[in-house]
mmCIF file of C-alpha atoms in Angstrom:
data_model
loop_
_atom_site.group_PDB
_atom_site.id
_atom_site.type_symbol
_atom_site.label_atom_id
_atom_site.label_comp_id
_atom_site.label_asym_id
_atom_site.label_seq_id
_atom_site.Cartn_x
_atom_site.Cartn_y
_atom_site.Cartn_z
ATOM 1 C CA GLY Q 117 -21.985 23.427 -10.506
ATOM 2 C CA ALA Q 118 -19.628 21.421 -8.274
ATOM 3 C CA VAL Q 119 -16.833 23.962 -8.127
ATOM 4 C CA VAL Q 120 -13.911 23.568 -5.773
ATOM 5 C CA SER Q 121 -11.647 26.523 -5.157
ATOM 6 C CA GLN Q 122 -8.184 26.508 -3.647
ATOM 7 C CA HIS Q 123 -6.401 29.468 -2.207
ATOM 8 C CA PRO Q 124 -3.727 30.558 -2.713
ATOM 9 C CA SER Q 125 -2.866 29.269 -6.152
ATOM 10 C CA TRP Q 126 0.798 29.703 -5.365
ATOM 11 C CA VAL Q 127 2.783 30.638 -2.277
ATOM 12 C CA ILE Q 128 6.416 31.157 -1.421
ATOM 13 C CA CYS Q 129 7.461 30.913 2.189
ATOM 14 C CA LYS Q 130 10.651 30.869 4.191
ATOM 15 C CA SER Q 131 12.000 27.674 5.642
ATOM 16 C CA GLY Q 132 10.735 27.108 9.166
ATOM 17 C CA THR Q 133 7.479 28.996 8.731
ATOM 18 C CA SER Q 134 4.009 27.523 8.394
ATOM 19 C CA VAL Q 135 1.657 27.998 5.497
ATOM 20 C CA LYS Q 136 -2.056 27.352 5.230
ATOM 21 C CA ILE Q 137 -3.879 26.275 2.097
ATOM 22 C CA GLU Q 138 -7.647 26.543 1.829
ATOM 23 C CA CYS Q 139 -9.999 24.306 -0.102
ATOM 24 C CA ARG Q 140 -13.582 25.449 -0.517
ATOM 25 C CA SER Q 141 -16.581 23.851 -2.150
ATOM 26 C CA LEU Q 142 -18.402 26.836 -3.620
ATOM 27 C CA ASP Q 143 -21.771 25.430 -4.577
ATOM 28 C CA PHE Q 144 -22.187 22.251 -2.607
ATOM 29 C CA GLN Q 145 -21.649 20.851 0.829
ATOM 30 C CA ALA Q 146 -18.678 18.546 0.847
ATOM 31 C CA THR Q 147 -19.058 15.618 3.181
ATOM 32 C CA THR Q 148 -15.553 14.476 2.385
ATOM 33 C CA MET Q 149 -12.484 16.292 1.230
ATOM 34 C CA PHE Q 150 -9.174 14.864 0.071
ATOM 35 C CA TRP Q 151 -5.697 16.290 -0.052
ATOM 36 C CA TYR Q 152 -3.134 15.225 -2.623
ATOM 37 C CA ARG Q 153 0.486 16.031 -3.233
ATOM 38 C CA GLN Q 154 2.107 15.996 -6.621
ATOM 39 C CA PHE Q 155 5.851 16.132 -7.191
ATOM 40 C CA PRO Q 156 7.120 17.429 -10.516
ATOM 41 C CA LYS Q 157 6.341 15.074 -13.365
ATOM 42 C CA GLN Q 158 4.764 12.565 -11.036
ATOM 43 C CA SER Q 159 1.291 11.413 -10.224
ATOM 44 C CA LEU Q 160 -0.964 12.561 -7.438
ATOM 45 C CA MET Q 161 -0.442 10.879 -4.100
ATOM 46 C CA LEU Q 162 -3.275 10.887 -1.614
ATOM 47 C CA MET Q 163 -2.173 12.438 1.673
ATOM 48 C CA ALA Q 164 -5.299 12.363 3.752
ATOM 49 C CA THR Q 165 -9.058 12.178 3.798
ATOM 50 C CA SER Q 166 -11.127 14.462 5.949
ATOM 51 C CA ASN Q 167 -14.749 14.325 6.935
ATOM 52 C CA GLU Q 168 -16.455 17.381 8.310
ATOM 53 C CA GLY Q 169 -16.240 17.557 12.049
ATOM 54 C CA SER Q 170 -13.889 14.652 12.531
ATOM 55 C CA LYS Q 171 -10.198 14.009 12.458
ATOM 56 C CA ALA Q 172 -8.486 13.459 9.167
ATOM 57 C CA THR Q 173 -7.339 10.028 8.140
ATOM 58 C CA TYR Q 174 -3.786 10.095 6.899
ATOM 59 C CA GLU Q 175 -2.225 7.751 4.402
ATOM 60 C CA GLN Q 176 0.712 5.687 5.460
ATOM 61 C CA GLY Q 177 3.917 7.655 5.511
ATOM 62 C CA VAL Q 178 2.295 11.064 5.782
ATOM 63 C CA GLU Q 179 3.282 12.962 8.908
ATOM 64 C CA LYS Q 180 0.105 14.152 10.587
ATOM 65 C CA ASP Q 181 1.987 16.656 12.760
ATOM 66 C CA LYS Q 182 3.607 18.089 9.676
ATOM 67 C CA PHE Q 183 0.499 18.370 7.573
ATOM 68 C CA LEU Q 184 -2.370 19.557 9.720
ATOM 69 C CA ILE Q 185 -5.788 19.161 8.184
ATOM 70 C CA ASN Q 186 -8.903 20.837 9.492
ATOM 71 C CA HIS Q 187 -12.377 20.327 8.075
ATOM 72 C CA ALA Q 188 -14.422 22.598 10.285
ATOM 73 C CA SER Q 189 -17.350 23.114 7.968
ATOM 74 C CA LEU Q 190 -19.032 21.427 5.042
ATOM 75 C CA THR Q 191 -17.503 23.916 2.637
ATOM 76 C CA LEU Q 192 -14.009 24.424 3.928
ATOM 77 C CA SER Q 193 -10.977 22.304 4.597
ATOM 78 C CA THR Q 194 -7.509 23.629 5.328
ATOM 79 C CA LEU Q 195 -4.082 22.075 5.023
ATOM 80 C CA THR Q 196 -1.347 23.655 7.112
ATOM 81 C CA VAL Q 197 2.225 22.753 6.331
ATOM 82 C CA THR Q 198 4.039 23.342 9.610
ATOM 83 C CA SER Q 199 7.692 24.282 9.859
ATOM 84 C CA ALA Q 200 8.032 24.027 6.121
ATOM 85 C CA HIS Q 201 11.279 22.972 4.526
ATOM 86 C CA PRO Q 202 12.404 22.990 0.924
ATOM 87 C CA GLU Q 203 11.534 19.302 0.555
ATOM 88 C CA ASP Q 204 7.906 20.236 1.258
ATOM 89 C CA SER Q 205 7.863 22.231 -1.955
ATOM 90 C CA SER Q 206 5.256 20.631 -4.123
ATOM 91 C CA PHE Q 207 1.911 21.005 -5.847
ATOM 92 C CA TYR Q 208 -0.959 20.382 -3.455
ATOM 93 C CA ILE Q 209 -4.405 19.611 -4.781
ATOM 94 C CA CYS Q 210 -7.632 19.134 -2.892
ATOM 95 C CA SER Q 211 -10.844 17.478 -3.952
ATOM 96 C CA ALA Q 212 -14.286 17.357 -2.464
ATOM 97 C CA ARG Q 213 -17.318 15.162 -2.823
ATOM 98 C CA TYR Q 214 -20.869 14.902 -1.549
ATOM 99 C CA ALA Q 215 -23.293 12.008 -1.330
ATOM 100 C CA ASN Q 216 -22.220 9.406 -3.887
ATOM 101 C CA THR Q 217 -20.681 11.694 -6.453
ATOM 102 C CA GLU Q 218 -17.190 11.591 -7.763
ATOM 103 C CA ALA Q 219 -14.667 13.987 -6.279
ATOM 104 C CA PHE Q 220 -14.304 17.452 -7.763
ATOM 105 C CA PHE Q 221 -10.825 18.897 -7.842
ATOM 106 C CA GLY Q 222 -9.450 22.302 -7.032
ATOM 107 C CA GLN Q 223 -6.917 24.000 -9.265
ATOM 108 C CA GLY Q 224 -4.033 23.270 -6.947
ATOM 109 C CA THR Q 225 -1.560 25.277 -4.904
ATOM 110 C CA ARG Q 226 2.085 25.526 -5.833
ATOM 111 C CA LEU Q 227 4.146 25.744 -2.624
ATOM 112 C CA THR Q 228 7.765 26.806 -2.792
ATOM 113 C CA VAL Q 229 9.816 26.840 0.372
ATOM 114 C CA VAL Q 230 13.026 28.870 0.212
ATOM 115 C CA ALA W 178 -3.881 -4.051 -3.289
ATOM 116 C CA GLN W 179 -5.792 -1.743 -5.513
ATOM 117 C CA SER W 180 -3.751 -0.104 -8.238
ATOM 118 C CA VAL W 181 -3.975 1.771 -11.481
ATOM 119 C CA THR W 182 -1.441 1.189 -14.218
ATOM 120 C CA GLN W 183 -0.717 3.438 -17.124
ATOM 121 C CA PRO W 184 1.990 1.562 -19.001
ATOM 122 C CA ASP W 185 3.039 4.409 -21.264
ATOM 123 C CA ILE W 186 5.014 7.187 -19.571
ATOM 124 C CA HIS W 187 4.837 9.306 -22.697
ATOM 125 C CA ILE W 188 3.363 9.055 -26.160
ATOM 126 C CA THR W 189 4.017 11.150 -29.242
ATOM 127 C CA VAL W 190 1.457 11.396 -32.003
ATOM 128 C CA SER W 191 1.158 13.553 -35.068
ATOM 129 C CA GLU W 192 -1.521 16.156 -35.177
ATOM 130 C CA GLY W 193 -4.603 14.692 -36.815
ATOM 131 C CA ALA W 194 -3.638 11.128 -35.962
ATOM 132 C CA SER W 195 -5.656 8.913 -33.656
ATOM 133 C CA LEU W 196 -4.773 8.404 -30.029
ATOM 134 C CA GLU W 197 -5.188 5.639 -27.503
ATOM 135 C CA LEU W 198 -3.959 5.877 -23.938
ATOM 136 C CA ARG W 199 -3.949 2.693 -21.947
ATOM 137 C CA CYS W 200 -5.152 2.156 -18.408
ATOM 138 C CA ASN W 201 -5.489 -1.021 -16.387
ATOM 139 C CA TYR W 202 -6.735 -1.350 -12.867
ATOM 140 C CA SER W 203 -6.604 -3.917 -10.145
ATOM 141 C CA TYR W 204 -9.640 -3.984 -7.928
ATOM 142 C CA GLY W 205 -11.957 -6.624 -6.585
ATOM 143 C CA ALA W 206 -15.147 -5.106 -7.896
ATOM 144 C CA THR W 207 -15.998 -2.789 -10.735
ATOM 145 C CA PRO W 208 -14.829 0.613 -9.621
ATOM 146 C CA TYR W 209 -15.764 4.046 -10.774
ATOM 147 C CA LEU W 210 -13.269 4.998 -13.495
ATOM 148 C CA PHE W 211 -12.102 8.390 -14.636
ATOM 149 C CA TRP W 212 -9.770 10.113 -17.023
ATOM 150 C CA TYR W 213 -8.351 13.523 -16.145
ATOM 151 C CA VAL W 214 -6.161 15.896 -18.065
ATOM 152 C CA GLN W 215 -3.651 18.264 -16.542
ATOM 153 C CA SER W 216 -1.839 21.055 -18.307
ATOM 154 C CA PRO W 217 1.523 22.156 -16.846
ATOM 155 C CA GLY W 218 1.109 23.896 -13.517
ATOM 156 C CA GLN W 219 -2.644 23.484 -13.596
ATOM 157 C CA GLY W 220 -5.206 21.460 -11.743
ATOM 158 C CA LEU W 221 -7.135 18.504 -13.062
ATOM 159 C CA GLN W 222 -9.931 18.615 -15.592
ATOM 160 C CA LEU W 223 -12.305 15.683 -15.807
ATOM 161 C CA LEU W 224 -12.523 14.302 -19.342
ATOM 162 C CA LEU W 225 -14.991 11.496 -18.698
ATOM 163 C CA LYS W 226 -16.132 8.953 -16.203
ATOM 164 C CA TYR W 227 -17.669 5.490 -16.036
ATOM 165 C CA PHE W 228 -19.942 4.405 -13.259
ATOM 166 C CA SER W 229 -22.144 1.767 -14.863
ATOM 167 C CA GLY W 230 -24.194 1.071 -17.981
ATOM 168 C CA ASP W 231 -22.880 1.578 -21.476
ATOM 169 C CA THR W 232 -19.226 0.615 -21.498
ATOM 170 C CA LEU W 233 -18.351 3.198 -24.133
ATOM 171 C CA VAL W 234 -18.441 6.624 -22.597
ATOM 172 C CA GLN W 235 -18.163 9.949 -24.311
ATOM 173 C CA GLY W 236 -16.352 12.837 -22.765
ATOM 174 C CA ILE W 237 -15.397 16.399 -23.467
ATOM 175 C CA LYS W 238 -13.030 17.578 -26.193
ATOM 176 C CA GLY W 239 -13.865 14.635 -28.425
ATOM 177 C CA PHE W 240 -12.483 11.973 -26.079
ATOM 178 C CA GLU W 241 -14.073 8.625 -25.420
ATOM 179 C CA ALA W 242 -13.149 5.628 -23.324
ATOM 180 C CA GLU W 243 -14.185 2.018 -23.262
ATOM 181 C CA PHE W 244 -14.519 -0.079 -20.152
ATOM 182 C CA LYS W 245 -13.601 -3.711 -20.677
ATOM 183 C CA ARG W 246 -14.291 -5.772 -17.608
ATOM 184 C CA SER W 247 -12.559 -8.881 -18.926
ATOM 185 C CA GLN W 248 -9.349 -6.949 -19.411
ATOM 186 C CA SER W 249 -9.711 -4.655 -16.403
ATOM 187 C CA SER W 250 -9.030 -1.809 -18.780
ATOM 188 C CA PHE W 251 -10.364 1.659 -19.422
ATOM 189 C CA ASN W 252 -8.491 3.002 -22.414
ATOM 190 C CA LEU W 253 -8.900 6.565 -23.600
ATOM 191 C CA ARG W 254 -9.251 7.325 -27.285
ATOM 192 C CA LYS W 255 -9.534 10.257 -29.621
ATOM 193 C CA PRO W 256 -9.906 9.895 -33.372
ATOM 194 C CA SER W 257 -7.971 13.040 -34.325
ATOM 195 C CA VAL W 258 -5.539 14.737 -32.004
ATOM 196 C CA HIS W 259 -5.111 18.496 -31.922
ATOM 197 C CA TRP W 260 -1.960 20.284 -30.818
ATOM 198 C CA SER W 261 -3.876 21.657 -27.835
ATOM 199 C CA ASP W 262 -4.317 18.111 -26.537
ATOM 200 C CA ALA W 263 -0.670 17.995 -25.467
ATOM 201 C CA ALA W 264 -0.811 17.510 -21.695
ATOM 202 C CA GLU W 265 -0.567 14.921 -18.950
ATOM 203 C CA TYR W 266 -3.370 12.392 -18.770
ATOM 204 C CA PHE W 267 -4.291 10.508 -15.627
ATOM 205 C CA CYS W 268 -6.455 7.481 -15.291
ATOM 206 C CA ALA W 269 -8.083 7.235 -11.879
ATOM 207 C CA VAL W 270 -10.128 4.778 -9.886
ATOM 208 C CA ASN W 271 -12.623 5.748 -7.234
ATOM 209 C CA LEU W 272 -12.722 2.881 -4.781
ATOM 210 C CA GLY W 273 -16.279 2.362 -3.626
ATOM 211 C CA GLY W 274 -16.860 6.095 -3.735
ATOM 212 C CA PHE W 275 -14.429 6.682 -0.932
ATOM 213 C CA LYS W 276 -11.087 7.810 -2.281
ATOM 214 C CA THR W 277 -9.478 8.155 -5.663
ATOM 215 C CA ILE W 278 -6.183 6.653 -6.660
ATOM 216 C CA PHE W 279 -4.321 7.728 -9.752
ATOM 217 C CA GLY W 280 -2.160 6.104 -12.312
ATOM 218 C CA ALA W 281 1.320 7.444 -12.896
ATOM 219 C CA GLY W 282 0.148 9.489 -15.843
ATOM 220 C CA THR W 283 0.932 9.551 -19.547
ATOM 221 C CA ARG W 284 2.386 12.640 -21.097
ATOM 222 C CA LEU W 285 1.111 13.281 -24.596
ATOM 223 C CA PHE W 286 3.274 15.115 -27.078
ATOM 224 C CA VAL W 287 1.747 16.248 -30.353
ATOM 225 C CA LYS W 288 3.981 16.908 -33.327
ATOM 226 C CA ALA W 289 3.054 19.051 -36.253
#
């Protein structure tokens, strides 16, 4: 149980376009979902926290207009990287939790902007 | 501010040797503590976690960790390392069940 799925697992897009990444909790209802970014050989940095039906809370330094997060249902959150540029290339990982459990992580999405 | 420190950027051990990865945290209360492993290009796999109770926790793949409140530490150990254990290891703290912060990671190299 407690499976979190991300889609796509990797994506290549052209500079200036937008790309959407999905995070789904497959067998539980996620009250909270988190989005992380990981640069090569670095740790995971929390970007934002989203609760179903409300606006996401962004960490300091994260551009909310650049990284749009939608958590429309208890099983789905999406991260849209708008007007992507090569510096947005990174590994994005989501996690989800319910009640008082720990967060369960997706397998990540490798974004490459060319 | 809350923080997680993994003082070793990388560690090299011989196959069959014992392993200890260090983790210290800074937090006002006793947090929920985790160790994750990440293979290159992959997501995170939970090795073990500590919420409360017995301070020595057993995890998957033969790993264990010990919570020491007096030292604010949660070190990961394995008695005999296998070549397949080579990966990046992250210590993480879940602050009051709200969000998780990660240490910088320790890359484990295993030599034959």
